[in-house]
Coordinates of C-alpha atoms in Angstrom, one line a residue:
Chain A
M19 CA 76.8 -97.1 -11.3
I20 CA 75.4 -100.2 -13.2
A21 CA 72.7 -100.5 -10.5
T22 CA 71.3 -97.2 -11.7
L23 CA 70.5 -98.7 -15.1
T24 CA 67.1 -100.1 -15.6
V25 CA 66.9 -103.8 -16.6
A26 CA 66.2 -102.9 -20.2
E27 CA 69.2 -100.6 -20.2
R28 CA 71.3 -103.4 -18.7
Q29 CA 70.2 -105.6 -21.5
S30 CA 71.2 -103.1 -24.2
A31 CA 74.5 -102.6 -22.4
I32 CA 75.1 -106.3 -22.6
A33 CA 74.1 -106.4 -26.3
L34 CA 76.5 -103.5 -27.0
S35 CA 79.4 -105.1 -25.1
M36 CA 78.8 -108.4 -27.0
L37 CA 78.8 -106.6 -30.3
V38 CA 82.1 -104.9 -29.4
A39 CA 83.6 -108.2 -28.4
F40 CA 82.3 -109.8 -31.6
F41 CA 84.0 -107.1 -33.7
G42 CA 87.1 -107.6 -31.7
L43 CA 87.0 -111.3 -32.5
I44 CA 86.6 -110.6 -36.3
M45 CA 89.5 -108.2 -36.2
M46 CA 91.6 -110.8 -34.3
I47 CA 90.9 -113.5 -36.9
A48 CA 91.1 -111.3 -40.0
G49 CA 94.2 -109.5 -38.8
S50 CA 96.1 -112.4 -37.5
G51 CA 99.8 -111.9 -38.2
D52 CA 99.2 -108.1 -38.4
V53 CA 99.0 -105.4 -35.7
L54 CA 95.2 -105.3 -36.5
G55 CA 95.1 -108.7 -34.8
V56 CA 96.6 -107.3 -31.6
H57 CA 94.0 -104.5 -31.7
G58 CA 91.4 -107.2 -32.2
V59 CA 92.5 -108.8 -28.9
I60 CA 92.3 -105.5 -27.1
V61 CA 88.8 -104.8 -28.5
L62 CA 87.7 -108.3 -27.6
L63 CA 89.0 -108.0 -24.0
F64 CA 87.4 -104.6 -23.7
G65 CA 84.0 -105.9 -24.8
L66 CA 84.2 -109.0 -22.6
G67 CA 85.3 -106.8 -19.6
F68 CA 82.3 -104.6 -19.9
L69 CA 80.1 -107.7 -20.5
G70 CA 81.3 -109.2 -17.2
L71 CA 80.9 -105.9 -15.4
V72 CA 77.3 -105.5 -16.4
M73 CA 76.5 -109.2 -15.8
S74 CA 77.9 -109.0 -12.3
K75 CA 75.2 -106.4 -11.4
Y76 CA 72.5 -107.7 -13.6
F77 CA 70.2 -109.0 -10.8
E78 CA 70.4 -105.8 -8.7
P79 CA 66.9 -104.3 -8.1
E80 CA 65.6 -101.7 -10.6
P81 CA 66.4 -98.1 -9.8
P82 CA 63.5 -96.1 -8.3
Q83 CA 61.5 -93.8 -10.6
E84 CA 62.7 -91.0 -8.4
R85 CA 65.9 -90.9 -10.4
L86 CA 64.1 -89.1 -13.2
T87 CA 63.7 -86.0 -11.0
R88 CA 67.5 -85.7 -10.9
Y89 CA 70.1 -85.1 -13.5
Y90 CA 72.2 -88.0 -14.6
D91 CA 75.7 -87.3 -13.6
D92 CA 77.4 -90.7 -13.3
P93 CA 79.0 -90.5 -16.8
T94 CA 80.3 -87.0 -15.9
K95 CA 81.9 -88.3 -12.8
V96 CA 83.7 -91.1 -14.6
G97 CA 84.6 -88.7 -17.4
I98 CA 86.3 -86.4 -14.9
V99 CA 88.4 -89.3 -13.5
L100 CA 89.3 -90.6 -16.9
S101 CA 90.3 -87.1 -18.0
L102 CA 92.7 -86.6 -15.1
G103 CA 94.1 -90.1 -15.7
W104 CA 94.8 -89.3 -19.3
A105 CA 96.3 -85.9 -18.3
V106 CA 98.9 -87.6 -16.2
V107 CA 99.7 -90.2 -18.8
G108 CA 99.7 -87.8 -21.8
M109 CA 101.8 -85.2 -20.0
F110 CA 104.3 -87.8 -18.8
F111 CA 104.8 -88.8 -22.4
G112 CA 105.2 -85.1 -23.2
V113 CA 108.0 -84.6 -20.7
W114 CA 109.6 -87.8 -22.1
V115 CA 109.4 -86.5 -25.6
A116 CA 110.8 -83.2 -24.5
A117 CA 113.7 -84.9 -22.7
L118 CA 114.4 -87.0 -25.8
L119 CA 115.4 -83.9 -27.7
A120 CA 117.9 -82.9 -25.1
W121 CA 119.1 -86.4 -24.2
P122 CA 118.5 -88.7 -27.3
D123 CA 119.6 -91.8 -25.4
L124 CA 116.4 -91.8 -23.5
T125 CA 114.8 -94.0 -26.2
L126 CA 116.1 -97.0 -24.2
D127 CA 117.1 -98.6 -27.5
A128 CA 113.5 -99.7 -27.9
G129 CA 111.6 -99.3 -31.1
W130 CA 108.3 -98.4 -29.3
A131 CA 110.0 -95.6 -27.4
S132 CA 111.4 -93.8 -30.4
F133 CA 110.5 -90.2 -30.9
G134 CA 108.1 -90.7 -33.8
R135 CA 106.1 -93.2 -31.8
I136 CA 105.8 -91.6 -28.4
R137 CA 105.2 -88.1 -29.7
P138 CA 101.7 -89.0 -31.0
V139 CA 101.0 -90.8 -27.7
H140 CA 101.7 -87.4 -26.0
T141 CA 99.6 -85.3 -28.5
S142 CA 96.7 -87.7 -28.6
G143 CA 96.9 -88.4 -24.9
V144 CA 96.6 -84.8 -23.9
I145 CA 94.3 -83.6 -26.7
F146 CA 91.9 -86.5 -27.0
G147 CA 92.4 -88.3 -23.7
F148 CA 92.6 -85.3 -21.3
G149 CA 90.8 -82.7 -23.4
G150 CA 88.2 -84.9 -25.0
N151 CA 87.2 -86.7 -21.8
A152 CA 86.9 -83.3 -20.1
L153 CA 84.8 -82.0 -22.9
I154 CA 82.4 -85.0 -22.9
A155 CA 82.1 -84.9 -19.1
T156 CA 81.5 -81.1 -18.9
S157 CA 79.2 -81.1 -21.9
F158 CA 76.9 -83.6 -20.3
H159 CA 76.8 -81.4 -17.1
V160 CA 76.3 -78.1 -18.9
L161 CA 73.8 -79.5 -21.3
Q162 CA 71.5 -80.8 -18.6
R163 CA 71.8 -77.8 -16.3
T164 CA 71.3 -75.2 -19.0
T165 CA 68.3 -77.0 -20.7
R166 CA 66.9 -78.2 -17.3
A167 CA 66.4 -81.6 -18.9
R168 CA 67.8 -84.9 -17.9
L169 CA 69.7 -86.9 -20.4
P170 CA 67.1 -89.0 -22.4
D171 CA 68.5 -92.4 -21.4
Q172 CA 71.2 -93.9 -19.4
V173 CA 73.0 -96.1 -21.9
T174 CA 73.9 -93.6 -24.7
P175 CA 76.1 -91.4 -22.5
W176 CA 78.0 -94.4 -21.4
F177 CA 78.4 -95.6 -25.0
V178 CA 79.8 -92.3 -26.0
L179 CA 82.2 -92.0 -23.0
I180 CA 83.4 -95.6 -23.0
G181 CA 83.4 -95.9 -26.8
Y182 CA 85.5 -92.7 -27.0
N183 CA 88.0 -94.1 -24.6
L184 CA 88.3 -97.3 -26.5
F185 CA 89.2 -95.2 -29.5
C186 CA 91.9 -93.4 -27.4
V187 CA 93.3 -96.8 -26.2
I188 CA 93.4 -98.1 -29.7
A189 CA 95.1 -94.9 -30.9
A190 CA 97.8 -94.8 -28.2
S191 CA 98.6 -98.5 -28.3
G192 CA 98.7 -98.4 -32.1
Y193 CA 101.3 -95.6 -32.1
L194 CA 103.6 -97.7 -29.9
M195 CA 103.3 -100.6 -32.4
G196 CA 104.1 -98.3 -35.3
V197 CA 100.5 -97.9 -36.6
T198 CA 100.0 -94.4 -38.1
Q199 CA 98.4 -92.6 -41.0
S200 CA 101.1 -90.0 -40.7
K201 CA 98.5 -87.2 -40.5
E202 CA 98.9 -84.9 -37.6
Y203 CA 96.2 -85.3 -34.9
A204 CA 94.6 -87.9 -37.2
E205 CA 97.2 -90.7 -36.8
P206 CA 94.8 -93.6 -36.0
E207 CA 94.1 -96.0 -38.9
W208 CA 90.9 -96.7 -40.7
Y209 CA 89.2 -99.1 -38.3
A210 CA 89.7 -96.8 -35.3
D211 CA 88.5 -93.9 -37.5
L212 CA 85.3 -95.8 -38.4
W213 CA 84.6 -96.6 -34.8
L214 CA 85.0 -93.0 -33.8
V215 CA 82.5 -92.0 -36.5
V216 CA 79.9 -94.3 -34.8
V217 CA 80.7 -92.9 -31.3
W218 CA 80.7 -89.3 -32.5
V219 CA 77.4 -89.4 -34.4
T220 CA 75.8 -91.0 -31.3
Y221 CA 77.2 -88.1 -29.3
F222 CA 75.7 -85.6 -31.6
L223 CA 72.4 -87.3 -31.6
L224 CA 72.4 -87.5 -27.8
Y225 CA 73.0 -83.8 -27.7
L226 CA 70.1 -83.1 -30.0
R227 CA 67.8 -85.5 -28.2
T228 CA 68.5 -83.7 -24.9
L229 CA 68.0 -80.3 -26.5
Q230 CA 64.6 -81.5 -27.8
R231 CA 63.5 -82.2 -24.2
R232 CA 64.7 -78.8 -23.0
K233 CA 62.6 -76.9 -20.5
E234 CA 64.4 -73.6 -21.2
P235 CA 63.1 -71.9 -24.3
H236 CA 66.4 -70.4 -25.2
I237 CA 69.5 -72.5 -25.8
Y238 CA 72.3 -71.1 -23.6
V239 CA 75.4 -70.0 -25.6
A240 CA 77.7 -72.6 -24.1
N241 CA 75.6 -75.3 -25.8
W242 CA 76.2 -73.6 -29.2
Y243 CA 79.9 -73.9 -28.7
Y244 CA 79.6 -77.6 -27.6
M245 CA 77.4 -78.4 -30.6
A246 CA 79.8 -76.6 -33.0
F247 CA 82.6 -78.7 -31.5
I248 CA 80.7 -82.0 -31.9
L249 CA 79.3 -81.3 -35.4
V250 CA 82.4 -79.8 -37.0
V251 CA 84.7 -82.4 -35.5
A252 CA 82.4 -85.1 -37.1
V253 CA 82.7 -83.4 -40.5
L254 CA 86.5 -82.9 -40.3
H255 CA 87.1 -86.4 -39.0
I256 CA 85.1 -88.1 -41.8
V257 CA 86.5 -86.1 -44.7
N258 CA 90.2 -86.1 -43.6
N259 CA 90.2 -89.8 -42.9
L260 CA 88.7 -91.0 -46.2
A261 CA 91.1 -93.8 -47.0
V262 CA 91.2 -97.2 -48.5
P263 CA 92.7 -100.1 -46.5
I264 CA 95.1 -102.3 -48.4
S265 CA 92.9 -105.2 -47.2
F266 CA 90.4 -105.9 -44.4
G267 CA 93.0 -107.9 -42.6
S268 CA 95.5 -105.1 -42.5
A269 CA 95.9 -102.0 -40.4
K270 CA 97.5 -100.1 -43.3
S271 CA 95.4 -97.8 -45.5
Y272 CA 96.1 -95.1 -48.1
S273 CA 94.5 -91.7 -48.2
L274 CA 92.0 -90.9 -50.9
F275 CA 93.8 -87.7 -51.6
S276 CA 97.3 -87.1 -52.8
G277 CA 99.8 -84.3 -53.2
V278 CA 98.8 -80.8 -52.4
Q279 CA 95.1 -81.8 -52.1
D280 CA 96.1 -84.2 -49.3
A281 CA 98.1 -81.5 -47.6
M282 CA 95.3 -79.0 -47.9
T283 CA 92.7 -81.5 -46.6
Q284 CA 95.0 -82.4 -43.7
W285 CA 95.5 -78.8 -42.6
W286 CA 91.9 -77.9 -43.2
Y287 CA 91.4 -80.7 -40.7
G288 CA 94.4 -79.9 -38.5
H289 CA 93.7 -76.2 -38.0
N290 CA 90.0 -76.8 -37.4
A291 CA 90.9 -79.4 -34.9
V292 CA 92.5 -76.6 -33.0
A293 CA 89.5 -74.4 -33.7
F294 CA 86.7 -76.7 -32.9
F295 CA 88.2 -79.3 -30.6
L296 CA 90.7 -77.1 -28.7
T297 CA 88.7 -73.8 -28.9
A298 CA 85.0 -74.1 -29.4
G299 CA 84.4 -76.9 -26.9
F300 CA 86.5 -75.1 -24.3
L301 CA 84.8 -71.8 -24.9
G302 CA 81.6 -73.7 -24.0
M303 CA 83.3 -74.5 -20.7
L304 CA 84.4 -70.9 -20.3
Y305 CA 80.9 -69.5 -20.9
Y306 CA 79.4 -71.7 -18.3
Y307 CA 81.9 -72.3 -15.5
L308 CA 83.5 -68.9 -15.4
P309 CA 80.2 -66.9 -14.8
K310 CA 79.0 -69.7 -12.5
R311 CA 82.2 -69.6 -10.4
A312 CA 82.4 -65.8 -10.4
G313 CA 78.8 -65.5 -9.5
R314 CA 78.3 -62.9 -12.2
P315 CA 76.4 -63.3 -15.5
I316 CA 78.5 -63.1 -18.7
F317 CA 79.4 -59.4 -19.5
S318 CA 77.6 -59.3 -22.9
Y319 CA 75.5 -62.1 -24.1
R320 CA 75.1 -60.4 -27.5
L321 CA 78.8 -60.3 -27.9
S322 CA 79.1 -64.0 -27.2
I323 CA 76.6 -64.7 -30.0
I324 CA 78.5 -62.5 -32.5
S325 CA 81.8 -64.0 -31.6
F326 CA 80.3 -67.5 -31.9
W327 CA 79.3 -67.1 -35.5
G328 CA 82.6 -65.3 -36.2
I329 CA 84.6 -68.1 -34.9
T330 CA 82.6 -70.9 -36.5
F331 CA 82.6 -69.4 -40.0
M332 CA 86.0 -67.9 -40.2
Y333 CA 88.1 -70.7 -38.7
M334 CA 86.9 -72.9 -41.6
W335 CA 89.1 -70.9 -44.0
A336 CA 92.2 -70.4 -42.0
G337 CA 93.9 -73.8 -42.4
S338 CA 95.9 -72.9 -45.5
H339 CA 98.2 -70.7 -43.5
H340 CA 100.0 -74.0 -42.5
L341 CA 101.0 -74.3 -46.1
H342 CA 102.7 -70.9 -46.9
Y343 CA 105.4 -71.2 -49.5
T344 CA 104.3 -74.6 -50.7
A345 CA 102.8 -75.9 -53.9
L346 CA 99.4 -74.6 -52.7
P347 CA 98.1 -71.8 -55.0
Q348 CA 99.2 -68.4 -53.8
W349 CA 95.6 -67.1 -53.5
V350 CA 94.6 -70.0 -51.2
Q351 CA 97.5 -69.1 -49.0
T352 CA 96.5 -65.5 -49.0
L353 CA 92.9 -66.5 -48.2
G354 CA 94.0 -68.5 -45.2
M355 CA 96.3 -65.7 -44.0
T356 CA 93.5 -63.0 -44.3
F357 CA 91.0 -65.1 -42.5
S358 CA 93.5 -65.8 -39.7
V359 CA 94.1 -62.1 -39.2
V360 CA 90.4 -61.3 -39.2
L361 CA 89.9 -64.1 -36.7
L362 CA 91.5 -62.0 -34.1
V363 CA 88.2 -60.0 -33.8
P364 CA 85.9 -62.8 -32.6
S365 CA 88.7 -64.4 -30.5
W366 CA 89.4 -61.2 -28.6
A367 CA 85.7 -60.6 -28.3
S368 CA 85.5 -63.9 -26.4
A369 CA 88.6 -63.3 -24.3
G370 CA 87.5 -59.7 -23.5
N371 CA 84.0 -60.9 -22.7
A372 CA 85.4 -63.3 -20.2
L373 CA 87.7 -60.7 -18.5
A374 CA 84.9 -58.1 -18.5
T375 CA 82.7 -60.6 -16.7
L376 CA 85.4 -60.8 -13.9
N377 CA 85.5 -57.0 -13.7
G378 CA 84.1 -56.3 -10.3
A379 CA 85.0 -59.7 -8.9
W380 CA 88.8 -59.3 -8.8
D381 CA 88.8 -59.9 -5.1
K382 CA 87.4 -63.4 -5.9
V383 CA 90.1 -63.9 -8.5
R384 CA 92.7 -63.1 -5.9
D385 CA 91.3 -65.4 -3.3
D386 CA 90.1 -68.3 -5.4
A387 CA 92.7 -70.2 -7.3
T388 CA 89.9 -72.0 -9.3
L389 CA 88.6 -68.8 -10.7
R390 CA 92.2 -67.6 -11.2
F391 CA 92.8 -70.7 -13.4
M392 CA 89.9 -69.5 -15.6
M393 CA 91.1 -65.9 -15.6
V394 CA 94.6 -66.9 -16.7
A395 CA 93.0 -69.2 -19.4
A396 CA 91.2 -66.2 -20.8
V397 CA 94.4 -64.1 -20.9
F398 CA 96.3 -66.9 -22.6
Y399 CA 93.5 -67.4 -25.0
G400 CA 93.8 -63.7 -26.0
L401 CA 97.6 -63.9 -26.2
S402 CA 97.8 -67.1 -28.2
T403 CA 95.1 -66.0 -30.7
F404 CA 97.0 -62.8 -31.2
E405 CA 100.2 -64.7 -31.7
G406 CA 98.4 -67.1 -34.1
S407 CA 97.0 -64.4 -36.3
F408 CA 100.5 -62.8 -36.4
M409 CA 102.3 -66.0 -37.3
A410 CA 99.8 -66.7 -40.1
I411 CA 101.0 -63.6 -42.0
R412 CA 103.2 -64.9 -44.8
A413 CA 106.3 -62.8 -44.0
V414 CA 106.2 -63.7 -40.3
N415 CA 105.6 -67.3 -41.2
S416 CA 108.8 -67.4 -43.3
L417 CA 110.7 -66.9 -40.0
S418 CA 108.5 -69.0 -37.7
H419 CA 107.5 -72.0 -39.8
Y420 CA 109.2 -75.3 -39.0
T421 CA 110.8 -73.8 -36.0
D422 CA 110.1 -74.2 -32.2
W423 CA 108.2 -71.0 -32.3
T424 CA 105.3 -73.0 -33.6
V425 CA 105.7 -75.5 -30.8
G426 CA 105.8 -72.6 -28.3
H427 CA 102.6 -71.1 -29.8
V428 CA 100.7 -74.4 -29.7
H429 CA 101.7 -74.8 -26.0
A430 CA 100.8 -71.3 -25.1
G431 CA 97.3 -72.3 -26.3
A432 CA 97.3 -75.9 -25.0
L433 CA 98.8 -75.3 -21.6
G434 CA 97.9 -71.7 -21.0
W435 CA 94.4 -71.8 -22.4
V436 CA 93.0 -75.3 -22.9
A437 CA 94.5 -77.0 -19.8
M438 CA 94.0 -73.9 -17.5
I439 CA 90.3 -73.6 -18.4
T440 CA 89.9 -77.4 -18.0
F441 CA 91.5 -77.5 -14.6
G442 CA 89.5 -74.5 -13.5
S443 CA 86.3 -76.0 -14.7
L444 CA 87.0 -79.4 -13.1
Y445 CA 87.9 -77.8 -9.8
A446 CA 84.6 -76.0 -9.9
L447 CA 82.7 -79.1 -11.0
V448 CA 84.1 -81.8 -8.8
P449 CA 82.6 -80.5 -5.5
W450 CA 79.2 -80.1 -7.2
M451 CA 79.3 -83.6 -8.6
W452 CA 80.3 -85.4 -5.4
K453 CA 78.1 -83.1 -3.3
V454 CA 80.7 -81.7 -1.0
E455 CA 81.1 -78.1 0.0
R456 CA 84.6 -77.7 -1.3
I457 CA 87.5 -79.5 -2.9
Y458 CA 89.7 -81.7 -0.5
S459 CA 92.5 -79.1 -0.3
P460 CA 92.2 -75.5 -1.7
K461 CA 95.8 -75.1 -0.8
L462 CA 96.8 -77.8 -3.3
V463 CA 94.7 -76.0 -5.9
E464 CA 96.8 -73.0 -5.2
V465 CA 100.0 -75.1 -5.5
H466 CA 98.8 -76.5 -8.8
F467 CA 98.0 -73.0 -10.1
W468 CA 101.5 -71.8 -9.5
L469 CA 103.1 -75.0 -10.9
A470 CA 101.0 -74.7 -14.0
L471 CA 101.6 -71.0 -14.6
S472 CA 105.4 -71.2 -14.0
G473 CA 105.6 -74.3 -16.1
T474 CA 103.7 -72.7 -19.0
I475 CA 105.8 -69.5 -18.9
I476 CA 109.1 -71.4 -18.8
Y477 CA 108.0 -73.6 -21.6
V478 CA 106.7 -70.8 -23.8
F479 CA 109.7 -68.5 -23.3
A480 CA 112.2 -71.3 -24.0
M481 CA 110.4 -72.1 -27.3
W482 CA 110.2 -68.4 -28.3
N483 CA 113.9 -68.1 -27.8
S484 CA 114.8 -71.3 -29.5
G485 CA 112.3 -70.8 -32.4
I486 CA 113.5 -67.4 -33.3
I487 CA 117.2 -68.3 -33.0
Q488 CA 116.5 -71.4 -35.2
G489 CA 114.6 -69.3 -37.7
L490 CA 117.4 -66.7 -37.9
M491 CA 120.2 -69.3 -38.1
W492 CA 118.4 -71.0 -41.0
R493 CA 118.2 -67.7 -43.0
T494 CA 121.6 -66.2 -42.3
Y495 CA 123.8 -66.0 -45.4
N496 CA 127.5 -65.2 -45.5
D497 CA 129.3 -62.9 -48.0
S498 CA 129.5 -65.6 -50.7
G499 CA 125.8 -66.1 -50.6
T500 CA 125.7 -69.5 -48.9
L501 CA 124.2 -70.4 -45.6
A502 CA 126.2 -69.3 -42.6
F503 CA 125.2 -72.2 -40.4
S504 CA 124.9 -75.8 -41.0
F505 CA 121.7 -77.5 -39.7
I506 CA 123.5 -79.3 -36.9
E507 CA 124.8 -76.0 -35.6
S508 CA 121.2 -74.8 -35.1
V509 CA 120.4 -78.1 -33.3
V510 CA 123.3 -77.6 -30.9
A511 CA 122.2 -74.0 -30.3
M512 CA 118.8 -75.3 -29.2
R513 CA 120.1 -77.6 -26.5
P514 CA 119.8 -75.2 -23.5
Y515 CA 116.2 -74.3 -24.5
Y516 CA 115.3 -78.0 -24.8
I517 CA 116.5 -78.5 -21.3
A518 CA 114.5 -75.5 -20.1
R519 CA 111.4 -76.8 -21.9
T520 CA 111.7 -80.2 -20.2
V521 CA 111.8 -78.4 -16.8
G522 CA 108.7 -76.3 -17.7
G523 CA 106.9 -79.4 -18.9
S524 CA 107.8 -81.3 -15.7
L525 CA 106.4 -78.5 -13.6
F526 CA 103.2 -78.7 -15.5
L527 CA 103.0 -82.5 -15.2
L528 CA 103.6 -82.2 -11.5
G529 CA 100.7 -79.8 -11.3
A530 CA 98.5 -82.4 -13.1
I531 CA 99.5 -85.1 -10.6
V532 CA 98.6 -82.7 -7.7
A533 CA 95.2 -82.2 -9.4
A534 CA 94.6 -85.9 -9.8
Y535 CA 95.5 -86.5 -6.1
N536 CA 93.3 -83.6 -4.9
V537 CA 90.3 -84.8 -6.9
W538 CA 90.9 -88.4 -5.8
M539 CA 91.0 -87.3 -2.1
T540 CA 87.8 -85.3 -2.7
I541 CA 86.0 -88.4 -4.0
R542 CA 87.3 -90.4 -1.0
M543 CA 86.1 -87.6 1.3
A544 CA 82.7 -87.7 -0.2
R545 CA 82.5 -91.5 0.1
L546 CA 83.6 -91.5 3.7
R547 CA 81.0 -88.9 4.5
G548 CA 78.4 -90.9 2.7
V549 CA 79.1 -93.9 4.9
T550 CA 78.8 -91.9 8.2
E551 CA 75.8 -89.8 7.2
T552 CA 73.0 -91.9 5.9
G553 CA 70.8 -90.2 3.4
G554 CA 73.3 -87.5 2.7
T555 CA 74.6 -89.2 -0.5
D556 CA 73.9 -88.9 -4.1
E557 CA 71.6 -92.0 -4.0
P558 CA 68.1 -91.1 -2.8
V559 CA 66.6 -93.3 0.0
L560 CA 63.5 -95.1 -1.1
P561 CA 60.6 -94.1 1.1
G562 CA 58.9 -97.1 2.6
A563 CA 60.5 -99.6 0.4
G564 CA 62.7 -101.1 3.2
A565 CA 66.4 -101.3 3.4
A566 CA 66.6 -104.5 1.5
L567 CA 65.3 -102.9 -1.7
Q568 CA 67.8 -100.0 -1.7
P569 CA 69.9 -99.7 -4.8
G570 CA 73.6 -100.6 -4.2
E571 CA 76.1 -97.8 -4.0
Chain B
M29 CA 78.9 -76.2 -68.5
D30 CA 82.5 -77.1 -68.0
V31 CA 83.6 -76.5 -64.4
D32 CA 87.3 -75.9 -64.4
H33 CA 89.7 -74.6 -61.8
N34 CA 89.3 -71.0 -62.8
S35 CA 85.6 -70.9 -62.6
L36 CA 85.7 -72.4 -59.1
V37 CA 88.2 -69.8 -58.1
G38 CA 86.0 -67.1 -59.6
F39 CA 83.0 -68.4 -57.7
A40 CA 85.0 -68.5 -54.4
K41 CA 86.4 -65.1 -54.8
S42 CA 83.1 -63.4 -55.6
W43 CA 80.2 -65.2 -53.9
G44 CA 82.3 -66.3 -51.0
L45 CA 82.7 -62.6 -50.1
F46 CA 79.0 -61.9 -50.4
Y47 CA 77.9 -64.9 -48.3
L48 CA 80.2 -64.0 -45.5
M49 CA 79.2 -60.4 -45.5
L50 CA 75.5 -61.4 -45.5
L51 CA 76.1 -63.8 -42.7
A52 CA 77.9 -61.2 -40.6
I53 CA 75.1 -58.6 -41.1
G54 CA 72.5 -61.3 -40.3
V55 CA 74.3 -62.2 -37.1
V56 CA 74.6 -58.6 -35.9
I57 CA 71.0 -57.9 -36.6
Y58 CA 69.9 -61.0 -34.7
A59 CA 72.2 -60.2 -31.8
L60 CA 71.1 -56.6 -31.6
W61 CA 67.3 -57.0 -32.4
P62 CA 65.5 -55.2 -29.6
S63 CA 62.9 -57.8 -28.9
N64 CA 65.6 -60.4 -28.4
R65 CA 67.0 -58.5 -25.4
K66 CA 64.6 -60.0 -22.9
R67 CA 65.4 -63.5 -24.0
F68 CA 69.2 -63.0 -23.8
D69 CA 69.0 -61.3 -20.4
R70 CA 67.0 -64.2 -19.1
A71 CA 69.4 -66.7 -20.7
K72 CA 72.5 -65.2 -19.2
K73 CA 70.9 -65.2 -15.7
S74 CA 69.3 -68.6 -16.0
I75 CA 72.5 -70.5 -15.2
F76 CA 72.3 -69.2 -11.6
D77 CA 69.1 -71.0 -10.8
K78 CA 69.7 -72.6 -7.4
D79 CA 67.5 -75.6 -7.9
D80 CA 69.7 -78.5 -9.2
R81 CA 66.9 -80.6 -10.7
P82 CA 65.4 -81.0 -14.1
G83 CA 62.4 -78.8 -14.9
D84 CA 58.9 -80.1 -15.0

């Protein structure tokens, strides 16, 4: 991988690694005696590790000019592997958190394993680790293919991918040590947030630079979704994380906002994180990999444009439905509710567009589990956006809010839509990236599909049941006008559903492990084949340059 | 001019509506504009190009 960098690029990689290590050192010194110091050590080791890695290959020969006639896919390959790694870790923590609710003793009497610390490891692990890496990896692939332009250089994509994973590591390790801003999906503290701003702006600029070099006059709609994802997440992240650290030697900071303004900013962020991180980016995947795999162009390109603008402009206003019946002004709540209901139109336009694309290729859906992953994703996208619009209505929300129904809704979206479209896209992408005809075992893809689907259904049904029971128990009054049930009675009533949820989650985790194994074996298969068949690999053979000058694998 | 809560609310409730309506109309016109049809048809088929190399 490093041998494919030019010498100038290796030098900038060294400079960047040294800069990261230097910042780690400063954090270590300034934050000694604080968790910031521990993070300093992690950042320092991270920087030094990459420094050593690049130095070890520094004197390899320059890559041939011929590389410029190919797409640059190494970051995509690494991104896929990282994504699956995070999937297994994040989902393992998810199952653990689920089990904690049924068997509270599973905290092992350790502070780091308490519910409040491992839950964000689960949410960040799956959303940012699994989802984010998959988005970065596929965006590099889709961007190059649809613009027919190679990425402008070979360092920036690595900086984005590796820098992003450094953020994920800092986030997850911080939660275990008790570092948190207490903002949902925005838990990492100020120094991690600042680092992510640098990485994210670089990502956006990389996207624009590649688009500038495009050979296709029209920018394919998948890129619009990816760009909306990158741009809006940058805006959300910067605004919601405006905070003042208590000192430069401390991990702790205080938000610039307070009271209901803070709540509104947080849920403007939180709901748009769902909209632009968990929806727009994955719709980008859907609009490229689904037509590609089905071998049919998208049903209506015009509809995809209309739904794109609908989604981008309406989601912005929906966040306040998280704050029904709070100190937030009534009209702002109503605004959020109304936009949430109208959002059903562009959401169903996208889901319908995807399913109409498959119309005429149902035989492929039946035979090909990869395409079936994408089909089920589109169905769950339609279902969970309908459910979301419904739950945003104030009267429905009075029953559903603070109950497990919300958790069930999120997982219908996260497991049924986001994870399904990701696994489908990765199964399609992996053979293309490693230049093999098919994945190692299509049977295991089939096994994964049924594990994932049954896991999702068990999970969602368990949470629907428990959520509605919970909501009803909390609002049942007796003849004298007081609550009929104590809170603990509602907790006891939840127990069977919590156990069912743990089972559903375990099935889903098992599926992710099967996927990781399958992809790993595909990579091994490609490598073994590369050894036996010379010239059949990803690395082009240099004509007339002699074997000694060939770049290392 | 003194900008208070009520004037911001008034602005959001009136102009917010107009700008979203205008945006929606603009998007529909752009998507349905007859001369854009060729471009969109080409775009939706372009992802099936067999050649897996950057363009010249």
